[in-house]
Short mmCIF file of C-alpha atoms in Angstrom, two decimals:
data_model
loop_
_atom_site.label_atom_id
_atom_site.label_comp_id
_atom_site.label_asym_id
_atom_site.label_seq_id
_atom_site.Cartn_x
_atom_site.Cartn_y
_atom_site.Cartn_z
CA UNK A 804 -30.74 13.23 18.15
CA UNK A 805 -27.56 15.11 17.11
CA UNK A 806 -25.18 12.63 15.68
CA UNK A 807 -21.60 13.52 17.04
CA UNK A 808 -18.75 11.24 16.39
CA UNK A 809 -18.76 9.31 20.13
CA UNK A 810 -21.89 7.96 19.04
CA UNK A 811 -20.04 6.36 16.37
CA UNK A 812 -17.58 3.53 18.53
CA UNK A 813 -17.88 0.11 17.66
CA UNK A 814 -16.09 -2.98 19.81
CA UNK A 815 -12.65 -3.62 17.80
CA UNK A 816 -10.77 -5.60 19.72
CA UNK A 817 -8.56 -9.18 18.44
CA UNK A 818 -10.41 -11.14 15.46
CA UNK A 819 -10.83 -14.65 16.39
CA UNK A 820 -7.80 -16.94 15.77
CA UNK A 821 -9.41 -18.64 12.47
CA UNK A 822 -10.24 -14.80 11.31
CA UNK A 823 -6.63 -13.96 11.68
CA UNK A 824 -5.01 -17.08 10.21
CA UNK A 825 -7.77 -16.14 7.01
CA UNK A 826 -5.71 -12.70 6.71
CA UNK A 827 -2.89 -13.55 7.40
CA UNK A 828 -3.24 -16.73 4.83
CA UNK A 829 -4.31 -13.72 2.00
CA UNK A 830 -1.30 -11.70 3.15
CA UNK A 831 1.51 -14.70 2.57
CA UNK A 832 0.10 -16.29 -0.09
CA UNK A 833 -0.62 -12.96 -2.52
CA UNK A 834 1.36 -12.87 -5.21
CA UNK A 835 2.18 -10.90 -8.08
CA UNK A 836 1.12 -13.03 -11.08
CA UNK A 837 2.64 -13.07 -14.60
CA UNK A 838 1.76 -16.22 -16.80
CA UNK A 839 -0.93 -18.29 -14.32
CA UNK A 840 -4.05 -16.41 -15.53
CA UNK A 841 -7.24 -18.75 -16.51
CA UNK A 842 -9.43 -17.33 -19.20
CA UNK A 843 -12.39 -17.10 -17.46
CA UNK A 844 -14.28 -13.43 -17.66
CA UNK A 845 -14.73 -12.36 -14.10
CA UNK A 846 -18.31 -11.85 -12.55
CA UNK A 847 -19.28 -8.20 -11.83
CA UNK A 848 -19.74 -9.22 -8.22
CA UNK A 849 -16.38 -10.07 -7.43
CA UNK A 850 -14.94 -6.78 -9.43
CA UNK A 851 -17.11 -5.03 -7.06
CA UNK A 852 -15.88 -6.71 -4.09
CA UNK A 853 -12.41 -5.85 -4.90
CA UNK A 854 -13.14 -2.98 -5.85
CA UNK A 855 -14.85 -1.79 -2.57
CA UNK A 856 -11.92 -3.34 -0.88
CA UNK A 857 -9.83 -0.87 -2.63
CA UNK A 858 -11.59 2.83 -1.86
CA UNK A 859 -11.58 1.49 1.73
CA UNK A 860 -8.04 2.41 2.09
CA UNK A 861 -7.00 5.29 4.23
CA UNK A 862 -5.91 8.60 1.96
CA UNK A 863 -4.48 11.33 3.24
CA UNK A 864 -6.66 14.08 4.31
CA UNK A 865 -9.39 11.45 3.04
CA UNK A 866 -8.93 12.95 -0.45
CA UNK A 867 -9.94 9.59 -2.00
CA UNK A 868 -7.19 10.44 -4.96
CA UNK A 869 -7.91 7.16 -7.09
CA UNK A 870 -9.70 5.88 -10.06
CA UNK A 871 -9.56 2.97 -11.07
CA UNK A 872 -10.31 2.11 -15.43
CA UNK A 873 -11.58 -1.51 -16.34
CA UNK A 874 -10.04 -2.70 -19.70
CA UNK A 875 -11.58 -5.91 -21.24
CA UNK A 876 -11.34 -4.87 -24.73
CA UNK A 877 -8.52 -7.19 -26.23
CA UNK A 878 -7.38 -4.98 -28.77
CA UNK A 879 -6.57 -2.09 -25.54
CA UNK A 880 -5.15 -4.66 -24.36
CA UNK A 881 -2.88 -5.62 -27.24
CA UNK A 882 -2.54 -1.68 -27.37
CA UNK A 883 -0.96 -1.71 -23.72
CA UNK A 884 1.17 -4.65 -24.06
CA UNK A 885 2.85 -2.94 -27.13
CA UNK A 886 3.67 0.07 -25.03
CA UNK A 887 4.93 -2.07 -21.89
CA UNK A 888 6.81 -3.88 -24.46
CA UNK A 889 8.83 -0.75 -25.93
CA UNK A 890 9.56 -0.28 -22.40
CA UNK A 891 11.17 -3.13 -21.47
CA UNK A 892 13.10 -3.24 -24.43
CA UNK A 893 14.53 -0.19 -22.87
CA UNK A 894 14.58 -1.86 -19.55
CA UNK A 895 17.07 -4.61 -21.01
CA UNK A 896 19.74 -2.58 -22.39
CA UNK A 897 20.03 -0.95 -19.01
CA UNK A 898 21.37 -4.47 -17.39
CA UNK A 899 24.83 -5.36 -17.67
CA UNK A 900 25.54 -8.38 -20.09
CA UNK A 901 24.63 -11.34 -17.74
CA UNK A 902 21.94 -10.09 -15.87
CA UNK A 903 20.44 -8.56 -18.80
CA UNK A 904 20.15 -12.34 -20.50
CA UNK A 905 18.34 -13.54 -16.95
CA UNK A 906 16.18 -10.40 -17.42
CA UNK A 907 15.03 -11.32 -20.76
CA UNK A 908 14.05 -14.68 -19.70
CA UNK A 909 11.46 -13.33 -17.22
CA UNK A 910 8.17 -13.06 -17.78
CA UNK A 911 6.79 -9.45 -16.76
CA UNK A 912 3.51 -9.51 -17.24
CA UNK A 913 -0.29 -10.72 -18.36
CA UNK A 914 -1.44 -8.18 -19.87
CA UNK A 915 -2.98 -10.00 -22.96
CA UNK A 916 -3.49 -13.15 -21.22
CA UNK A 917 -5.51 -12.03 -17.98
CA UNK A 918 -9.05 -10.85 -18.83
CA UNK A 919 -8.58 -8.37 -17.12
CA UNK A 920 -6.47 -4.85 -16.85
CA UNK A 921 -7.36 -2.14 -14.50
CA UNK A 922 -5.31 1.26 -14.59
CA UNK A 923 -5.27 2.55 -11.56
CA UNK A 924 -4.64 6.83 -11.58
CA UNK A 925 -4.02 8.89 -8.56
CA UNK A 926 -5.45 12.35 -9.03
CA UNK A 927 -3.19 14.84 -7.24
CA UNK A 928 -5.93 17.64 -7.14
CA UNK A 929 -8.37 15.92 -6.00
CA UNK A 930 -8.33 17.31 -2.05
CA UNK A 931 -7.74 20.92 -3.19
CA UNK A 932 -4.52 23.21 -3.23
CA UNK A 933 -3.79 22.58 0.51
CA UNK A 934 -4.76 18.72 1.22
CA UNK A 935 -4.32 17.84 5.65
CA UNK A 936 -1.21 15.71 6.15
CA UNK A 937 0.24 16.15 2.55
CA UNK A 938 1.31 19.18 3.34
CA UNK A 939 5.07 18.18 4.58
CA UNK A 940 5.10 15.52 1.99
CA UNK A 941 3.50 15.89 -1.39
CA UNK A 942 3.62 12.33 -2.53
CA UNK A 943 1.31 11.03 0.19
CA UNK A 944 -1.43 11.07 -2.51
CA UNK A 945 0.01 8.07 -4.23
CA UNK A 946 0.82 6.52 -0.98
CA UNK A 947 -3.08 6.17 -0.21
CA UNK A 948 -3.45 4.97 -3.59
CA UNK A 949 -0.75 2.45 -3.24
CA UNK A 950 -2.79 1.59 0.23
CA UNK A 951 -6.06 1.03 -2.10
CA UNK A 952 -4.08 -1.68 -4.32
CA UNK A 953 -2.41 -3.60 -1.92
CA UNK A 954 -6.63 -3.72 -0.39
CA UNK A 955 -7.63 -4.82 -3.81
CA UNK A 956 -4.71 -6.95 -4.42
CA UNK A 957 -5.70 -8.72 -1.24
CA UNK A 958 -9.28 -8.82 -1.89
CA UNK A 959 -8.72 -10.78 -4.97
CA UNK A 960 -6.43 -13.00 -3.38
CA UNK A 961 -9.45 -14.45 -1.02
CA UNK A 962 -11.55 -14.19 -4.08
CA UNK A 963 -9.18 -16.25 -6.04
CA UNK A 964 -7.99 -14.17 -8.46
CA UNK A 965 -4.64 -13.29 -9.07
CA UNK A 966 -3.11 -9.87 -9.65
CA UNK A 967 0.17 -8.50 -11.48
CA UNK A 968 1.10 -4.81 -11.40
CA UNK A 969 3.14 -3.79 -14.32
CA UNK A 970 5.21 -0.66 -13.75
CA UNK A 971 7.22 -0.60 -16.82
CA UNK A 972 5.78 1.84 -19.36
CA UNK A 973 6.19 5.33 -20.22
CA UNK A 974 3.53 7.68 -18.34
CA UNK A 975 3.04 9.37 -21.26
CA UNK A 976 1.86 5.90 -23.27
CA UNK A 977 -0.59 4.87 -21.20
CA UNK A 978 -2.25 8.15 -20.97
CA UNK A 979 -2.62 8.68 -24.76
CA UNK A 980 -4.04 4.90 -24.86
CA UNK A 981 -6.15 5.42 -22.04
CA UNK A 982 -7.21 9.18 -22.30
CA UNK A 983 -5.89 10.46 -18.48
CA UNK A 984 -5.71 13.76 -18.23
CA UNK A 985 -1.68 15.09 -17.77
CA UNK A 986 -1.84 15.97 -14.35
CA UNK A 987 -3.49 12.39 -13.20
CA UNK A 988 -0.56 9.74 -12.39
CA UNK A 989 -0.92 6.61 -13.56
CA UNK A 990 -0.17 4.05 -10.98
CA UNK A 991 -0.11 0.76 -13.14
CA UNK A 992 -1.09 -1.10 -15.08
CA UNK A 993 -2.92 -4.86 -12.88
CA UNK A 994 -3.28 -7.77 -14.94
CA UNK A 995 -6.12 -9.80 -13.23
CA UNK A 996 -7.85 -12.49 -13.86
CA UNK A 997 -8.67 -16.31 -12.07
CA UNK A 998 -5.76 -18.48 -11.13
CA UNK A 999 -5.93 -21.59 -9.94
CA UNK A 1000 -2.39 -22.26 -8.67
CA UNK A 1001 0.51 -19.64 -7.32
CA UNK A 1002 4.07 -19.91 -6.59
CA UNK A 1003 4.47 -20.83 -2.79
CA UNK A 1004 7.74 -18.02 -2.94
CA UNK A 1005 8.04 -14.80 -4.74
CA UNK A 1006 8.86 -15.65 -8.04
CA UNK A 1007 12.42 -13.78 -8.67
CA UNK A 1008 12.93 -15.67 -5.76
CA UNK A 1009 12.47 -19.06 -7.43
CA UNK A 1010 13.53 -17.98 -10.47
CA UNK A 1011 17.22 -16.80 -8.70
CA UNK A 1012 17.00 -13.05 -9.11
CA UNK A 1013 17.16 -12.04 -5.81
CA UNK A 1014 16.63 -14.06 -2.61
CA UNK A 1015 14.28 -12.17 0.54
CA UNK A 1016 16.08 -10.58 3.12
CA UNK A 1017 16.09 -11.79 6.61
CA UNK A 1018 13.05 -9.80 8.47
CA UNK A 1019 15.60 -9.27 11.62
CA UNK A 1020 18.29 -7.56 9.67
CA UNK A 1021 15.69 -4.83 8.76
CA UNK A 1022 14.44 -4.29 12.25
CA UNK A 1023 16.02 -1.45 14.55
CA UNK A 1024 15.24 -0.44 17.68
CA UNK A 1025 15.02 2.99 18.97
CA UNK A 1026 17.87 4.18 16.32
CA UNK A 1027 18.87 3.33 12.72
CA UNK A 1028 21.36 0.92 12.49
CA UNK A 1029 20.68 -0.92 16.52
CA UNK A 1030 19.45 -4.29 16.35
CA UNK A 1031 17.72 -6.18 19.25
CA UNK A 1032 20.13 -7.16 21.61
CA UNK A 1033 22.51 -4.23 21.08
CA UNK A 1034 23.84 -2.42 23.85
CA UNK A 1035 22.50 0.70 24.50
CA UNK A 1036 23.36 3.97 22.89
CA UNK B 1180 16.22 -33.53 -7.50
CA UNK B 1181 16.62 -30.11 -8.97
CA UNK B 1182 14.47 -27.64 -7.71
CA UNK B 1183 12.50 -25.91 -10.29
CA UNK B 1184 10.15 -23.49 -9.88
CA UNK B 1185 7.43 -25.59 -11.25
CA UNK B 1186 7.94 -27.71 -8.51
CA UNK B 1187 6.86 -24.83 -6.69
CA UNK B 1188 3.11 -24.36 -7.61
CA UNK B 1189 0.66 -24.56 -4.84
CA UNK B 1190 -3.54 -24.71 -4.96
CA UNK B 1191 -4.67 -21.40 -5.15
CA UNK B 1192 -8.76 -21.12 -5.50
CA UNK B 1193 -10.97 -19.02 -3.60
CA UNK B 1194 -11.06 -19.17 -0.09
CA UNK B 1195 -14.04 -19.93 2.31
CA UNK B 1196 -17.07 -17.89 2.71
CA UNK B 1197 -15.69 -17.41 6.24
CA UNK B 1198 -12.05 -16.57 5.57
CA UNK B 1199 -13.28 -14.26 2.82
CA UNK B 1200 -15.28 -12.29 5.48
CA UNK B 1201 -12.40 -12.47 7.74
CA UNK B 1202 -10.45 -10.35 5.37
CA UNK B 1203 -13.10 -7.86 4.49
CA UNK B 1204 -13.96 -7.42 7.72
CA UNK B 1205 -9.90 -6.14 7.97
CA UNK B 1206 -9.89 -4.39 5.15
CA UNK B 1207 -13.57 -2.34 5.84
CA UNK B 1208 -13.13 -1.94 10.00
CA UNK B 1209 -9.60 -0.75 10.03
CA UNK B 1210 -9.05 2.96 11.05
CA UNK B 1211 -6.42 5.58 11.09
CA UNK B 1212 -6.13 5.33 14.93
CA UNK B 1213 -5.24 8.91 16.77
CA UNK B 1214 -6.65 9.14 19.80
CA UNK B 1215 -8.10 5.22 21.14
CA UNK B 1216 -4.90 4.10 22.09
CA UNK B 1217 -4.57 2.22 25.48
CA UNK B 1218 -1.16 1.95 27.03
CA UNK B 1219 -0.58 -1.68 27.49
CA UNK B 1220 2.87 -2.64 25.97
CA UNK B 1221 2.23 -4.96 22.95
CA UNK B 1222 3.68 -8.52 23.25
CA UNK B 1223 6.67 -9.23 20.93
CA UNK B 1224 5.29 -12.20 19.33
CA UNK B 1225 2.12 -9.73 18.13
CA UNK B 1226 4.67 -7.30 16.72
CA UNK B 1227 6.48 -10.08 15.06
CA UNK B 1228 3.47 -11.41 13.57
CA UNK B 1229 2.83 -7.79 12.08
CA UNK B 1230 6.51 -7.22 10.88
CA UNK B 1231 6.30 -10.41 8.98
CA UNK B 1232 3.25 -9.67 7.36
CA UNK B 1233 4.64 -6.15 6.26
CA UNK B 1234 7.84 -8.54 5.24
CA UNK B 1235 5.53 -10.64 2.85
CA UNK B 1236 4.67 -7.35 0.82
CA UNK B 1237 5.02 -7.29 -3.18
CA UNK B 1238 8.44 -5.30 -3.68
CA UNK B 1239 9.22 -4.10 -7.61
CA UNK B 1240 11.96 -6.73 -8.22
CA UNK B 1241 12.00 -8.26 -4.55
CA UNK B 1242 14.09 -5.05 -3.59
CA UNK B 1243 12.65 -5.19 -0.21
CA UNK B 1244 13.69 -1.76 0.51
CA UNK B 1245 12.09 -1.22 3.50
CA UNK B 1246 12.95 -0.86 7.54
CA UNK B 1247 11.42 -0.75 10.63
CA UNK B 1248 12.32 1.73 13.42
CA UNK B 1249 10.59 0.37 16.79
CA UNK B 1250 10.65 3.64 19.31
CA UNK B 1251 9.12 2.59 22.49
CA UNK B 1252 11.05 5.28 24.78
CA UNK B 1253 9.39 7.69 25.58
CA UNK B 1254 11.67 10.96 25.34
CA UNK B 1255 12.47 9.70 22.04
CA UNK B 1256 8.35 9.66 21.66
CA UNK B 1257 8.11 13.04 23.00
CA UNK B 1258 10.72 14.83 20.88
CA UNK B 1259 9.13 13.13 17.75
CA UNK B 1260 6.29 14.79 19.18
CA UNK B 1261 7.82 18.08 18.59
CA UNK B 1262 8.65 17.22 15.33
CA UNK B 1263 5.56 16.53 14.26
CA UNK B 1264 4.26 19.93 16.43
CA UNK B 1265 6.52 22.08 14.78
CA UNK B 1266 5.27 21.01 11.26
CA UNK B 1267 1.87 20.89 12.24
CA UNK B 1268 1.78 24.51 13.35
CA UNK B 1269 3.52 25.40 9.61
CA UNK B 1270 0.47 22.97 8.40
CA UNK B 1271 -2.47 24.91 9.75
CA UNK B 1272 -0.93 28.49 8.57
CA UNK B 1273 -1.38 26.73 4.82
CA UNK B 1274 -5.31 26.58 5.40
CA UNK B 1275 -7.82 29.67 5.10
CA UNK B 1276 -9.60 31.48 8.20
CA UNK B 1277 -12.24 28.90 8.37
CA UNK B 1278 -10.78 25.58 7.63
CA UNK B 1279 -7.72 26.44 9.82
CA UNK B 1280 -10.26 26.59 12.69
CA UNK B 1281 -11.60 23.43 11.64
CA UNK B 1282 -8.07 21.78 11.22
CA UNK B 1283 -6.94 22.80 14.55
CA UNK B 1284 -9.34 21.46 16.41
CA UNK B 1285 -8.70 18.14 14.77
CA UNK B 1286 -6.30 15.11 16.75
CA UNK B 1287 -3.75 14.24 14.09
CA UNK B 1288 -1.42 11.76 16.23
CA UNK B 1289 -1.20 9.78 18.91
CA UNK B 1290 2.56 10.00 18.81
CA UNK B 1291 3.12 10.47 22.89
CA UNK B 1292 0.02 8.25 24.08
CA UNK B 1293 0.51 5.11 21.33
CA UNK B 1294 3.22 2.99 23.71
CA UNK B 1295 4.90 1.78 20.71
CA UNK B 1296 6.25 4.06 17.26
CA UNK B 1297 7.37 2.63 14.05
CA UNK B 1298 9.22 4.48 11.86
CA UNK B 1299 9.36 2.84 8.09
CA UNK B 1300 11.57 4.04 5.82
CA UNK B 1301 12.29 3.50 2.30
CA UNK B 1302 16.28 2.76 1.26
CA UNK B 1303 16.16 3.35 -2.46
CA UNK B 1304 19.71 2.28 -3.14
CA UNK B 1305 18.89 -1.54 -1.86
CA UNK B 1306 18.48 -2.89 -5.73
CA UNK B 1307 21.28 -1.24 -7.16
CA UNK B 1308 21.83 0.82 -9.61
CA UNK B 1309 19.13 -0.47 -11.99
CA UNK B 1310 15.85 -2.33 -10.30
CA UNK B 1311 13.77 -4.81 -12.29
CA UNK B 1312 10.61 -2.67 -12.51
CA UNK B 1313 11.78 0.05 -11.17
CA UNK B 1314 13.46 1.34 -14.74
CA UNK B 1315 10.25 3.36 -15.94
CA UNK B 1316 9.41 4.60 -12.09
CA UNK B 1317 11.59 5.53 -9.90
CA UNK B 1318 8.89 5.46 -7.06
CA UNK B 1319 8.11 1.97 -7.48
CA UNK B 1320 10.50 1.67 -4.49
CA UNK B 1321 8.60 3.77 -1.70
CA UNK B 1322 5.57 2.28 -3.57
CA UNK B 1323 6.72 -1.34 -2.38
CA UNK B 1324 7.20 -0.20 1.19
CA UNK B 1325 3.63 1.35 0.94
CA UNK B 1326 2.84 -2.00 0.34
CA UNK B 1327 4.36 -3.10 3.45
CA UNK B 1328 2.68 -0.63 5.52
CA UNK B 1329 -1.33 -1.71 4.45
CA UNK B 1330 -0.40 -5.30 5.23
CA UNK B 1331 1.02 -4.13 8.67
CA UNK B 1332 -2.16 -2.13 9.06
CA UNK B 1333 -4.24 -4.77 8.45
CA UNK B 1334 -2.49 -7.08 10.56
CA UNK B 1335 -2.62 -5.01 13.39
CA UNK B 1336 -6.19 -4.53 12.87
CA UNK B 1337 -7.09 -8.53 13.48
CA UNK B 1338 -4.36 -8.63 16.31
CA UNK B 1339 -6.90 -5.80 17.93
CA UNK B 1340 -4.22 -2.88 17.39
CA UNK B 1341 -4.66 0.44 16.26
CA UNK B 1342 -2.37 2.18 13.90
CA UNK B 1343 -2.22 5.77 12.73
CA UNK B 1344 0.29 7.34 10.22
CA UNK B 1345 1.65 10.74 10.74
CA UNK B 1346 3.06 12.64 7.27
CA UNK B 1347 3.48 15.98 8.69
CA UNK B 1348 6.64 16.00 9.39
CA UNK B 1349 9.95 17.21 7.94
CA UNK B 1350 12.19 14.19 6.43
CA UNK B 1351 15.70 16.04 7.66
CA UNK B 1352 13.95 16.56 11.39
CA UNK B 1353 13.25 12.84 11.90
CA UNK B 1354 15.96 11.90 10.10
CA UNK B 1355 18.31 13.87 13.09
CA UNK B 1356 15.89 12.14 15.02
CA UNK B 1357 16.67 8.48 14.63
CA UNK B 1358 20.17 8.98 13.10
CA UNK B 1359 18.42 7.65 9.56
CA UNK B 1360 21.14 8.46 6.37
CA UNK B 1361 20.22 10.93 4.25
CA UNK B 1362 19.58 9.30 1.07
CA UNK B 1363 17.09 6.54 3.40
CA UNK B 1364 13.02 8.47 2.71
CA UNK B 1365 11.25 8.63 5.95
CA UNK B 1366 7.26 7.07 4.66
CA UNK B 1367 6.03 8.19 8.31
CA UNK B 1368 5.53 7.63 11.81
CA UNK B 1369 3.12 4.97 13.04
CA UNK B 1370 1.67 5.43 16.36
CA UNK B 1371 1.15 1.67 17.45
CA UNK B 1372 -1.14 0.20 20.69
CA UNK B 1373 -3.85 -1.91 21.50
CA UNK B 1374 -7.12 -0.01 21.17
CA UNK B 1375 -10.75 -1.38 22.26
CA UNK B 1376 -12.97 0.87 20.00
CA UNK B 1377 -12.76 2.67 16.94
CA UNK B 1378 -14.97 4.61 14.49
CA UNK B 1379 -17.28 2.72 12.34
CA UNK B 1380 -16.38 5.65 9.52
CA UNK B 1381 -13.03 6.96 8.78
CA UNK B 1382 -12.58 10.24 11.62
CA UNK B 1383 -12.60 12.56 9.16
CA UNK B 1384 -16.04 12.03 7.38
CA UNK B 1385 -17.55 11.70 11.18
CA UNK B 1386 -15.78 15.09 12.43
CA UNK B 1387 -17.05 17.21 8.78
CA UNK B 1388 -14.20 17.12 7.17
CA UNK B 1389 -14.55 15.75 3.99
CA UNK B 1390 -16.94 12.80 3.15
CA UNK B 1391 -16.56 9.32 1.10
CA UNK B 1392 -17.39 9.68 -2.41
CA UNK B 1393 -19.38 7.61 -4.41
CA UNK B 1394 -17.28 4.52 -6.02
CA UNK B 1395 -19.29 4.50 -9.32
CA UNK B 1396 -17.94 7.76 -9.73
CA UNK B 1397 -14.50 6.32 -9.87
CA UNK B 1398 -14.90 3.44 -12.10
CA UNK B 1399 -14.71 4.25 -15.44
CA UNK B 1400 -14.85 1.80 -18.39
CA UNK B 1401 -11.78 1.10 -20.90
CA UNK B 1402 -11.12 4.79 -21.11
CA UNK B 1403 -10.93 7.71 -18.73
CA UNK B 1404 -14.44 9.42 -17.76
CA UNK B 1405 -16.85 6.66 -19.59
CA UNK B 1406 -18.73 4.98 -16.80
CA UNK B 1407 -21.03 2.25 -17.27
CA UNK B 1408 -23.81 2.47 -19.09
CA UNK B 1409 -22.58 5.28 -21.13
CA UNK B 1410 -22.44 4.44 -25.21
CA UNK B 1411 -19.15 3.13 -26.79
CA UNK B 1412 -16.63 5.48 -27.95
#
C-alpha cells in the first residue's frame, strides 16, 4: 500500500490532567544549576533519554543542525573551566563598581563539579546553501538548536538531573579544546549531573540580581505596546 | 527571619515513571502544526497557562527579554498573511528547478486558519547595557526567548493545541505590522488553535523532504567527530 502522509494522523487531543500537571511540574521547577551537582556518574540510559529528547526538537527546514559532545574526562574539564574562567574575568571588569562586587560573588557554573559537560554545536551547513524557512532569517539554525536544549534540559529535569548552560567563553576557546570545526557554533557549554535539591526561584532572583517581571506587563494584544483592557486602537 | 536563599532549597529527585512519560510523550508527539487547525477560540485560562510556562523559561541573567503579541483579528491575520506571502514567493525563487516544485507544493503556515497568532519578540536592551551571561554572546538574549517558545510549544501540546512557527518573513514588514520598535527582533509568528490530529513524524520527513538522521551520528565523545567505540585520541 502506498504510504502517503494522511495515513500518518494520530489522535492528539488534551493530555490527561495528571499528564499536564507532570509537564508543567518539569517546566516550573527546571532550573539552571551552578553548585548543587552530586557526584554520581550518570547511567548511559538516562544520557540517551535526554538525549533523544533533544533531536526531537523542531529545526528549521528539519535540517537537524546539532551535535551534541559528551565530556567526562576531568582534565577537559579542568581545560574548559580555565577558559570560562578567563572569560569571566573579562566579564567582571565590564560591571560598574557595585554590581561588579555582587557579580563576583556568583557562582556561574559546574563545570568541574558536575560529571558531566556536553557542548552542544549548531552546524550552519548542515541543510545546504538554501535551507526552507531560514531563508528570511539566517539565525533560525541556532533557534532549533536552542529548541533541542530547552527538550534536553527538560528531559533531565524529570530524570532528576540538573542542568547549567554556561555561555561565557570565547568561541574560539572552546573550539581549539574541543576540536569544532570554524564554521560550527558552539552553543554552550551544560554542566549536568544528579541533584537532589533546586532552588524553588531562579537563583539571581534569590540571590537579588534581578527580580522576574510580571507575565501581564509583557503581554499585548493585537499591537505592541496595548495591554488587555485597553481601548481600542 | 532573614530570607536566605538556602532557605530556599526544595526536593528535587526524579519524578514518577508516569510523570516522566507524561513529558516525553510532549516532547516526542509535538508537531510544527500548519494545516490541522480547528477554529474554536481557545479559552483564556489555556492561553494563560501557556504564557506562564513560556514565562518560567531560563533567561541569561533573568533578562526576561521576551513579549507576547496575541493577534486574534482577523484582517490583522490576513495582512500578516501577506507578509509572510510576499517572502515566501522571494523564498521559493532561492531553490533550484526541482526542489522549487517540491517547496511550493508544501503548506508552510496556518497564519489565516489558526484563530489565534502570537508574535514573540526579543527586546535586547531589557538587561542593560552589560547582561550577566550575555558578555561573551550577544545572542544569548534571543536564545532565552527561544527558550520561552519550546516550553510554550510543549505546553500547548498537553493542553491539545497545535502550534506552528513561521520564519519567512521580513523583520521591518511585521515590525510595520504590529507597530514593534525597531531595535525589538521579531523570533516569528505562531499560528495557535486547538487541533485533533497531527503527524506521528515531523511533516517534512512524511512529505520527502528531508528525513531524521541517525542520533549516534551526532554524539560524539570528548572531542568533535570521535563516536563511541572509536580508540582514544
Amino acid at each position: 500500500m502506498h504510504d502517503e502522509p494522511n495515513d500518518h494522523f494520530v489522535r492528539a487531543g488534551a493530555f490527561s490532567i495528571e499528564e499536564r500537571e507532570a509537564v508543567y511540574r518539569a517546566i516550573h521547577t527546571r532550573r539552571d544549576v551552578r553548585d548543587q551537582f552530586l557526584p554520581d556518574p550518570l547511567p548511559e540510559d538516562v544520557i540517551a533519554r535526554m538525549l533523544a529528547a533533544a533531536h526531537a526538537a523542531p529545526s528549521v527546514g528539519f535540517m537537524q543542525p546539532w551535535n551534541f559532545l559528551l565530556i567526562r574526562d576531568a582534565a577537559r574539564r579542568e581545560a574548559a573551566w580555565r577558559i570560562f574562567s578567563k572569560a569571566n574575568d573579562e566579564a567582571a571588569e565590564m560591571f560598574s563598581n557595585e554590581r561588579r562586587d555582587s557579580y563576583r560573588k556568583l557562582k556561574l557554573e559546574g563545570i568541574r563539579k558536575a560529571p558531566l559537560g556536553i557542548c552542544v554545536t549548531c552546524d550552519p551547513t548542515r541543510g545546504g546553501a538554501v535551507v526552507l524557512g531560514r531563508t528570511h532569517n539566517l539565525r533560525m539554525d541556532s533557534y532549533s538548536t536552542v529548541c533541542a536544549i530547552q527538550n534536553f534540559w527538560l528531559a533531565a529535569r524529570v530524570e532528576g538531573v540538573g542542568v547549567g548552560w554556561v555561555s561565557i567563553f570565547h568561541q574560539h576557546d572552546m573550539r581549539a579544546l574541543l576540536g569544532i570545526p570554524e564554521h560550527v557554533e558552539v552553543m554552550g557549554w551544560f554542566c549536568v549531573g544528579y541533584v537532589d535539591r533546586l532552588y524553588d526561584q531562579p537563583e539571581l532572583a534569590l540571590k537579588g540580581w534581578l527580580q522576574r517581571l510580571p507575565l501581564e506587563q509583557l503581554i499585548f494584544e493585537e499591537v505592541w505596546g496595548k495591554v488587555s483592557g485597553d481601548p481600542d486602537i
